[in-house]
Amino acid sequence: MDISTLDLIAISSYFCVLLLLGYLTRRNKSFAEFALGGQSLPALMIFASLSSTIVGPGFSLGFTAKGYETGFLFFFLCLSYPLQTILTGLFLAPRLTRLRDCATLGDVMNKSYGKVTQFLTGLISVGLLIGFTAIMGKIGGTMLHAITEWPLLLCYALVTGSTALLTFTGGLRATIATEAFQFSLFSIIVPILVLVAVWKSPISLSEQSATAWQLTAAGLDTTSGMALLGIVVSFFFGEMLLPPYANRALAAKTSKGSSTGFVLTGLFTIVWLGLVGVLGVLAHSFLSGTVTPDNVFVMMGKQLLPAGLYGLLLAAIIAIIVSSQESALNSGAVAFVKDIVSSIKPPSEKRAHLLGKLSTLGIAAVAIYVAQFAPSIIDGLLILYSMWAPTIIVPLMGALFGWRATPTSGWLSIVLGGGTALLWQLQWHTPADVPAVLVGLAASLIGFFLGRLIKLSPKTPSHKDIKA
Amino acid sequence: MIYATAIAFPVIALIAGLAVLGALGSFVRDIQRDLREKKTAP
């Protein structure tokens, strides 16, 4: 990859600002500060942090590739994602914020179903977040390898290790501060690239529009109805209240701030998906037909931006990867301490704080190791994503809305939902293309109500309990 | 559609990026004030 001195200066400046922010916000003296930043996050920081976590390589480089191949098709299909974020902001996030004594989703589950459900929630959360960190590290490491030609494993270790050190020292508030900076960087540079592409386009916007609709129609013709439904459903449920997102709601200063942060994030995601998708459409006027769709994003930057600004675009891509990784590491460490370790033997406050920091490094180390086995990891990550909603959503809704339940409802819902989703995909190979997430959710619901029939808890949760 | 995604959306995203950059300064100042208060607290 050819980059000029100006570009290198731009990338170095980005790392300097990141280190400065890490230094300014690094100290925290308790586990509560490490996990929830003192529950003092304002709405705008929740918005920036959530948005920078959501905008990963898939929602930037990957979405531009989809725009290049299928025009607006994926933009319309993936609108279910921001819709889910807005609905979460309106109905779920404020309820989570009211639970001031909870640091994780496992804590929320524990209030309604007990320790077994908390432990299971912790296992699923940590497993998912290790996979997520590994994939981000692999993408970032591969880019670093392309620039420096250093050994791949060293590049994975450098990307994930440096993110872990930043998260390790500062906890949630340092994570939020660096994510806000990263959000600003990519929200300024990428729109500039799109506007430059419009300005330099050799054909008019009306002609570009015609190209976009032709690509959209072609994409629609080659995709079956059930496959389209699968994409919509997966984007709606796949990342619903993942630990890093739930963590932001639990760390918010007020319920209103939490709600506003999520709603703004949903609206921003619509804007973001539209602009990175259209970059792919505009690319047809600049790039030759032989370009690989996954490279369109970077190639457009290289072709259109002057030296320095191209370096900032590369820094923005690093920011997109690092910000997603930071959130995964922090919430993974918190879930490990609160939901797994504390379920077995609760540590003292001081020990929990130390354990939180050390488990950040531990999760990063495991993620660096598993990043080497990429193809199986991608498959594994897809399985974990399709298992998240069937295991967690039903019992979580039960806890948040005060549905009558027993401890059995919690773990049976998780086991039946997750088990069915897994069998549906791996054993039965998704019959009739019905999305595993839907089948798993139905099984999870059955498990929840079966658990209620088996034995009613002497003290069932109510809305008053949740509000308290 | 193309006018929204290629012109309006980038402008909105730019404004959001600049607004967060502005808010980040006061967020970092608040953290530092908080850290100073905790350091000097008896």
PDB file of C-alpha atoms in Angstrom, chain A residues 180-378:
ATOM      1  CA  ALA A 180     -16.354  10.107  20.789  1.00  0.00           C
ATOM      2  CA  PHE A 181     -13.126  11.288  19.144  1.00  0.00           C
ATOM      3  CA  GLN A 182     -13.180   8.346  16.746  1.00  0.00           C
ATOM      4  CA  PHE A 183     -16.828   9.061  15.927  1.00  0.00           C
ATOM      5  CA  SER A 184     -15.947  12.674  15.084  1.00  0.00           C
ATOM      6  CA  LEU A 185     -13.054  11.576  12.900  1.00  0.00           C
ATOM      7  CA  PHE A 186     -14.982   9.166  10.692  1.00  0.00           C
ATOM      8  CA  SER A 187     -18.146  11.322  10.674  1.00  0.00           C
ATOM      9  CA  ILE A 188     -16.121  14.197   9.232  1.00  0.00           C
ATOM     10  CA  ILE A 189     -13.738  12.440   6.826  1.00  0.00           C
ATOM     11  CA  VAL A 190     -16.083   9.913   5.190  1.00  0.00           C
ATOM     12  CA  PRO A 191     -18.819  12.494   4.336  1.00  0.00           C
ATOM     13  CA  ILE A 192     -16.063  14.719   2.866  1.00  0.00           C
ATOM     14  CA  LEU A 193     -15.072  11.785   0.629  1.00  0.00           C
ATOM     15  CA  VAL A 194     -18.689  11.346  -0.544  1.00  0.00           C
ATOM     16  CA  LEU A 195     -19.058  15.075  -1.250  1.00  0.00           C
ATOM     17  CA  VAL A 196     -15.754  15.129  -3.187  1.00  0.00           C
ATOM     18  CA  ALA A 197     -16.998  12.125  -5.204  1.00  0.00           C
ATOM     19  CA  VAL A 198     -20.220  14.010  -6.064  1.00  0.00           C
ATOM     20  CA  TRP A 199     -18.228  17.125  -6.982  1.00  0.00           C
ATOM     21  CA  LYS A 200     -15.723  15.270  -9.184  1.00  0.00           C
ATOM     22  CA  SER A 201     -18.248  12.850 -10.699  1.00  0.00           C
ATOM     23  CA  PRO A 202     -17.917  12.784 -14.523  1.00  0.00           C
ATOM     24  CA  ILE A 203     -21.679  12.138 -14.863  1.00  0.00           C
ATOM     25  CA  SER A 204     -24.668  13.989 -13.391  1.00  0.00           C
ATOM     26  CA  LEU A 205     -26.455  12.919 -10.216  1.00  0.00           C
ATOM     27  CA  SER A 206     -29.544  11.986 -12.261  1.00  0.00           C
ATOM     28  CA  GLU A 207     -27.419   9.534 -14.257  1.00  0.00           C
ATOM     29  CA  GLN A 208     -25.911   8.224 -11.001  1.00  0.00           C
ATOM     30  CA  SER A 209     -29.454   7.713  -9.710  1.00  0.00           C
ATOM     31  CA  ALA A 210     -30.335   5.647 -12.799  1.00  0.00           C
ATOM     32  CA  THR A 211     -27.256   3.447 -12.191  1.00  0.00           C
ATOM     33  CA  ALA A 212     -28.257   3.018  -8.526  1.00  0.00           C
ATOM     34  CA  TRP A 213     -31.802   1.860  -9.349  1.00  0.00           C
ATOM     35  CA  GLN A 214     -30.542  -0.512 -12.077  1.00  0.00           C
ATOM     36  CA  LEU A 215     -28.175  -2.133  -9.538  1.00  0.00           C
ATOM     37  CA  THR A 216     -30.976  -2.276  -6.955  1.00  0.00           C
ATOM     38  CA  ALA A 217     -33.371  -4.003  -9.400  1.00  0.00           C
ATOM     39  CA  ALA A 218     -30.664  -6.492 -10.433  1.00  0.00           C
ATOM     40  CA  GLY A 219     -29.906  -7.287  -6.787  1.00  0.00           C
ATOM     41  CA  LEU A 220     -33.600  -7.764  -6.036  1.00  0.00           C
ATOM     42  CA  ASP A 221     -34.016 -10.161  -8.998  1.00  0.00           C
ATOM     43  CA  THR A 222     -31.193 -12.423  -7.813  1.00  0.00           C
ATOM     44  CA  THR A 223     -32.298 -12.714  -4.155  1.00  0.00           C
ATOM     45  CA  SER A 224     -35.193 -14.944  -3.020  1.00  0.00           C
ATOM     46  CA  GLY A 225     -38.033 -13.581  -0.884  1.00  0.00           C
ATOM     47  CA  MET A 226     -37.064 -15.737   2.100  1.00  0.00           C
ATOM     48  CA  ALA A 227     -33.422 -14.615   1.840  1.00  0.00           C
ATOM     49  CA  LEU A 228     -34.599 -10.974   1.861  1.00  0.00           C
ATOM     50  CA  LEU A 229     -36.736 -11.679   4.950  1.00  0.00           C
ATOM     51  CA  GLY A 230     -33.743 -13.407   6.589  1.00  0.00           C
ATOM     52  CA  ILE A 231     -31.585 -10.297   6.101  1.00  0.00           C
ATOM     53  CA  VAL A 232     -34.285  -7.979   7.504  1.00  0.00           C
ATOM     54  CA  VAL A 233     -34.890 -10.227  10.545  1.00  0.00           C
ATOM     55  CA  SER A 234     -31.167 -10.785  11.202  1.00  0.00           C
ATOM     56  CA  PHE A 235     -30.483  -7.059  11.140  1.00  0.00           C
ATOM     57  CA  PHE A 236     -33.451  -6.396  13.427  1.00  0.00           C
ATOM     58  CA  PHE A 237     -32.672  -8.975  16.123  1.00  0.00           C
ATOM     59  CA  GLY A 238     -28.989  -9.872  15.571  1.00  0.00           C
ATOM     60  CA  GLU A 239     -27.440  -7.122  17.687  1.00  0.00           C
ATOM     61  CA  MET A 240     -30.407  -6.142  19.857  1.00  0.00           C
ATOM     62  CA  LEU A 241     -29.056  -4.969  23.240  1.00  0.00           C
ATOM     63  CA  LEU A 242     -25.676  -6.645  22.822  1.00  0.00           C
ATOM     64  CA  PRO A 243     -23.599  -6.214  26.011  1.00  0.00           C
ATOM     65  CA  PRO A 244     -21.768  -3.027  24.853  1.00  0.00           C
ATOM     66  CA  TYR A 245     -25.089  -1.365  23.958  1.00  0.00           C
ATOM     67  CA  ALA A 246     -26.851  -2.463  27.164  1.00  0.00           C
ATOM     68  CA  ASN A 247     -23.772  -1.263  29.063  1.00  0.00           C
ATOM     69  CA  ARG A 248     -24.274   2.278  27.693  1.00  0.00           C
ATOM     70  CA  ALA A 249     -27.907   2.287  28.860  1.00  0.00           C
ATOM     71  CA  LEU A 250     -26.889   1.078  32.336  1.00  0.00           C
ATOM     72  CA  ALA A 251     -24.170   3.761  32.533  1.00  0.00           C
ATOM     73  CA  ALA A 252     -26.404   6.675  31.456  1.00  0.00           C
ATOM     74  CA  LYS A 253     -26.951   9.631  33.766  1.00  0.00           C
ATOM     75  CA  THR A 254     -30.754   9.646  33.301  1.00  0.00           C
ATOM     76  CA  SER A 255     -33.436   7.510  31.613  1.00  0.00           C
ATOM     77  CA  LYS A 256     -34.232  10.384  29.292  1.00  0.00           C
ATOM     78  CA  GLY A 257     -30.579  10.755  28.314  1.00  0.00           C
ATOM     79  CA  SER A 258     -30.346   7.042  27.626  1.00  0.00           C
ATOM     80  CA  SER A 259     -33.467   7.106  25.443  1.00  0.00           C
ATOM     81  CA  THR A 260     -32.258  10.184  23.535  1.00  0.00           C
ATOM     82  CA  GLY A 261     -28.834   8.598  22.970  1.00  0.00           C
ATOM     83  CA  PHE A 262     -30.326   5.448  21.447  1.00  0.00           C
ATOM     84  CA  VAL A 263     -32.873   7.309  19.281  1.00  0.00           C
ATOM     85  CA  LEU A 264     -30.170   9.667  17.931  1.00  0.00           C
ATOM     86  CA  THR A 265     -27.992   6.626  17.197  1.00  0.00           C
ATOM     87  CA  GLY A 266     -30.837   5.016  15.210  1.00  0.00           C
ATOM     88  CA  LEU A 267     -31.320   8.194  13.181  1.00  0.00           C
ATOM     89  CA  PHE A 268     -27.575   8.577  12.597  1.00  0.00           C
ATOM     90  CA  THR A 269     -27.339   4.949  11.439  1.00  0.00           C
ATOM     91  CA  ILE A 270     -29.912   5.672   8.695  1.00  0.00           C
ATOM     92  CA  VAL A 271     -27.802   8.652   7.556  1.00  0.00           C
ATOM     93  CA  TRP A 272     -24.554   6.668   7.763  1.00  0.00           C
ATOM     94  CA  LEU A 273     -25.810   3.600   5.868  1.00  0.00           C
ATOM     95  CA  GLY A 274     -27.168   5.867   3.144  1.00  0.00           C
ATOM     96  CA  LEU A 275     -23.912   7.751   2.644  1.00  0.00           C
ATOM     97  CA  VAL A 276     -21.532   4.760   2.703  1.00  0.00           C
ATOM     98  CA  GLY A 277     -23.901   2.852   0.401  1.00  0.00           C
ATOM     99  CA  VAL A 278     -24.054   5.674  -2.132  1.00  0.00           C
ATOM    100  CA  LEU A 279     -20.239   5.866  -2.104  1.00  0.00           C
ATOM    101  CA  GLY A 280     -20.347   2.399  -3.662  1.00  0.00           C
ATOM    102  CA  VAL A 281     -22.773   3.597  -6.329  1.00  0.00           C
ATOM    103  CA  LEU A 282     -20.638   6.667  -7.142  1.00  0.00           C
ATOM    104  CA  ALA A 283     -17.564   4.398  -7.409  1.00  0.00           C
ATOM    105  CA  HIS A 284     -18.833   3.027 -10.745  1.00  0.00           C
ATOM    106  CA  SER A 285     -17.863   6.366 -12.359  1.00  0.00           C
ATOM    107  CA  PHE A 286     -14.314   6.305 -10.980  1.00  0.00           C
ATOM    108  CA  LEU A 287     -13.086   2.720 -10.644  1.00  0.00           C
ATOM    109  CA  SER A 288     -12.570   0.030 -13.254  1.00  0.00           C
ATOM    110  CA  GLY A 289     -14.847  -3.017 -13.278  1.00  0.00           C
ATOM    111  CA  THR A 290     -12.033  -5.277 -12.041  1.00  0.00           C
ATOM    112  CA  VAL A 291     -11.912  -3.777  -8.541  1.00  0.00           C
ATOM    113  CA  THR A 292     -12.878  -6.098  -5.666  1.00  0.00           C
ATOM    114  CA  PRO A 293     -16.040  -4.726  -3.966  1.00  0.00           C
ATOM    115  CA  ASP A 294     -14.425  -4.931  -0.511  1.00  0.00           C
ATOM    116  CA  ASN A 295     -11.655  -2.564  -1.693  1.00  0.00           C
ATOM    117  CA  VAL A 296     -13.981   0.101  -3.145  1.00  0.00           C
ATOM    118  CA  PHE A 297     -14.056   2.216   0.034  1.00  0.00           C
ATOM    119  CA  VAL A 298     -10.250   2.526   0.291  1.00  0.00           C
ATOM    120  CA  MET A 299      -9.753   2.809  -3.490  1.00  0.00           C
ATOM    121  CA  MET A 300     -12.193   5.743  -3.665  1.00  0.00           C
ATOM    122  CA  GLY A 301     -10.237   7.518  -0.922  1.00  0.00           C
ATOM    123  CA  LYS A 302      -6.947   6.869  -2.657  1.00  0.00           C
ATOM    124  CA  GLN A 303      -8.252   8.144  -5.989  1.00  0.00           C
ATOM    125  CA  LEU A 304     -10.156  11.217  -4.790  1.00  0.00           C
ATOM    126  CA  LEU A 305      -8.534  12.565  -1.618  1.00  0.00           C
ATOM    127  CA  PRO A 306      -5.281  14.597  -1.538  1.00  0.00           C
ATOM    128  CA  ALA A 307      -2.287  13.421   0.537  1.00  0.00           C
ATOM    129  CA  GLY A 308      -2.939  14.027   4.216  1.00  0.00           C
ATOM    130  CA  LEU A 309      -6.703  13.677   3.881  1.00  0.00           C
ATOM    131  CA  TYR A 310      -6.186  10.134   2.542  1.00  0.00           C
ATOM    132  CA  GLY A 311      -4.081   9.469   5.654  1.00  0.00           C
ATOM    133  CA  LEU A 312      -6.945  10.759   7.782  1.00  0.00           C
ATOM    134  CA  LEU A 313      -9.310   8.385   5.950  1.00  0.00           C
ATOM    135  CA  LEU A 314      -6.981   5.480   6.805  1.00  0.00           C
ATOM    136  CA  ALA A 315      -6.924   6.740  10.409  1.00  0.00           C
ATOM    137  CA  ALA A 316     -10.748   6.847  10.295  1.00  0.00           C
ATOM    138  CA  ILE A 317     -10.795   3.191   9.185  1.00  0.00           C
ATOM    139  CA  ILE A 318      -8.517   2.308  12.107  1.00  0.00           C
ATOM    140  CA  ALA A 319     -10.862   4.336  14.367  1.00  0.00           C
ATOM    141  CA  ILE A 320     -13.857   2.378  13.055  1.00  0.00           C
ATOM    142  CA  ILE A 321     -12.141  -0.893  14.007  1.00  0.00           C
ATOM    143  CA  VAL A 322     -10.624   0.225  17.320  1.00  0.00           C
ATOM    144  CA  SER A 323     -13.817   1.833  18.642  1.00  0.00           C
ATOM    145  CA  SER A 324     -15.820  -1.360  18.111  1.00  0.00           C
ATOM    146  CA  GLN A 325     -13.057  -3.390  19.757  1.00  0.00           C
ATOM    147  CA  GLU A 326     -12.795  -1.094  22.781  1.00  0.00           C
ATOM    148  CA  SER A 327     -16.471  -1.499  23.632  1.00  0.00           C
ATOM    149  CA  ALA A 328     -16.312  -5.271  23.235  1.00  0.00           C
ATOM    150  CA  LEU A 329     -13.263  -5.534  25.507  1.00  0.00           C
ATOM    151  CA  ASN A 330     -14.664  -3.322  28.246  1.00  0.00           C
ATOM    152  CA  SER A 331     -18.108  -4.933  28.402  1.00  0.00           C
ATOM    153  CA  GLY A 332     -16.577  -8.418  28.037  1.00  0.00           C
ATOM    154  CA  ALA A 333     -14.342  -7.808  31.074  1.00  0.00           C
ATOM    155  CA  VAL A 334     -17.262  -6.447  33.109  1.00  0.00           C
ATOM    156  CA  ALA A 335     -19.495  -9.410  32.144  1.00  0.00           C
ATOM    157  CA  PHE A 336     -16.705 -11.851  33.061  1.00  0.00           C
ATOM    158  CA  VAL A 337     -16.280 -10.386  36.549  1.00  0.00           C
ATOM    159  CA  LYS A 338     -19.946  -9.695  37.331  1.00  0.00           C
ATOM    160  CA  ASP A 339     -21.708 -12.601  35.667  1.00  0.00           C
ATOM    161  CA  ILE A 340     -19.213 -15.474  35.681  1.00  0.00           C
ATOM    162  CA  VAL A 341     -16.792 -14.925  38.601  1.00  0.00           C
ATOM    163  CA  SER A 342     -19.351 -13.323  40.946  1.00  0.00           C
ATOM    164  CA  SER A 343     -21.882 -16.090  40.244  1.00  0.00           C
ATOM    165  CA  ILE A 344     -19.389 -18.603  41.618  1.00  0.00           C
ATOM    166  CA  LYS A 345     -17.749 -16.571  44.395  1.00  0.00           C
ATOM    167  CA  PRO A 346     -18.278 -12.773  44.690  1.00  0.00           C
ATOM    168  CA  PRO A 347     -14.880 -11.012  44.947  1.00  0.00           C
ATOM    169  CA  SER A 348     -14.238  -7.972  47.153  1.00  0.00           C
ATOM    170  CA  GLU A 349     -14.584  -4.519  45.534  1.00  0.00           C
ATOM    171  CA  LYS A 350     -10.805  -4.109  45.285  1.00  0.00           C
ATOM    172  CA  ARG A 351     -10.312  -7.587  43.845  1.00  0.00           C
ATOM    173  CA  ALA A 352     -13.202  -7.093  41.381  1.00  0.00           C
ATOM    174  CA  HIS A 353     -11.559  -3.876  40.138  1.00  0.00           C
ATOM    175  CA  LEU A 354      -8.225  -5.603  39.609  1.00  0.00           C
ATOM    176  CA  LEU A 355      -9.918  -8.615  38.036  1.00  0.00           C
ATOM    177  CA  GLY A 356     -11.844  -6.328  35.657  1.00  0.00           C
ATOM    178  CA  LYS A 357      -8.600  -4.780  34.426  1.00  0.00           C
ATOM    179  CA  LEU A 358      -6.790  -8.104  34.136  1.00  0.00           C
ATOM    180  CA  SER A 359      -9.681  -9.793  32.322  1.00  0.00           C
ATOM    181  CA  THR A 360      -9.542  -6.986  29.698  1.00  0.00           C
ATOM    182  CA  LEU A 361      -6.014  -8.189  28.918  1.00  0.00           C
ATOM    183  CA  GLY A 362      -7.073 -11.847  29.190  1.00  0.00           C
ATOM    184  CA  ILE A 363      -9.934 -11.451  26.697  1.00  0.00           C
ATOM    185  CA  ALA A 364      -7.587  -9.574  24.341  1.00  0.00           C
ATOM    186  CA  ALA A 365      -5.005 -12.390  24.588  1.00  0.00           C
ATOM    187  CA  VAL A 366      -7.610 -15.066  23.785  1.00  0.00           C
ATOM    188  CA  ALA A 367      -8.924 -12.911  20.910  1.00  0.00           C
ATOM    189  CA  ILE A 368      -5.391 -12.502  19.452  1.00  0.00           C
ATOM    190  CA  TYR A 369      -4.929 -16.286  19.576  1.00  0.00           C
ATOM    191  CA  VAL A 370      -8.258 -17.152  17.944  1.00  0.00           C
ATOM    192  CA  ALA A 371      -7.886 -14.430  15.275  1.00  0.00           C
ATOM    193  CA  GLN A 372      -5.455 -16.777  13.488  1.00  0.00           C
ATOM    194  CA  PHE A 373      -8.255 -19.240  12.714  1.00  0.00           C
ATOM    195  CA  ALA A 374     -10.261 -16.695  10.759  1.00  0.00           C
ATOM    196  CA  PRO A 375     -12.565 -18.702   8.491  1.00  0.00           C
ATOM    197  CA  SER A 376     -13.911 -20.815  11.330  1.00  0.00           C
ATOM    198  CA  ILE A 377     -14.129 -17.711  13.520  1.00  0.00           C
ATOM    199  CA  ILE A 378     -16.323 -15.899  10.997  1.00  0.00           C
TER     200      ILE A 378
END
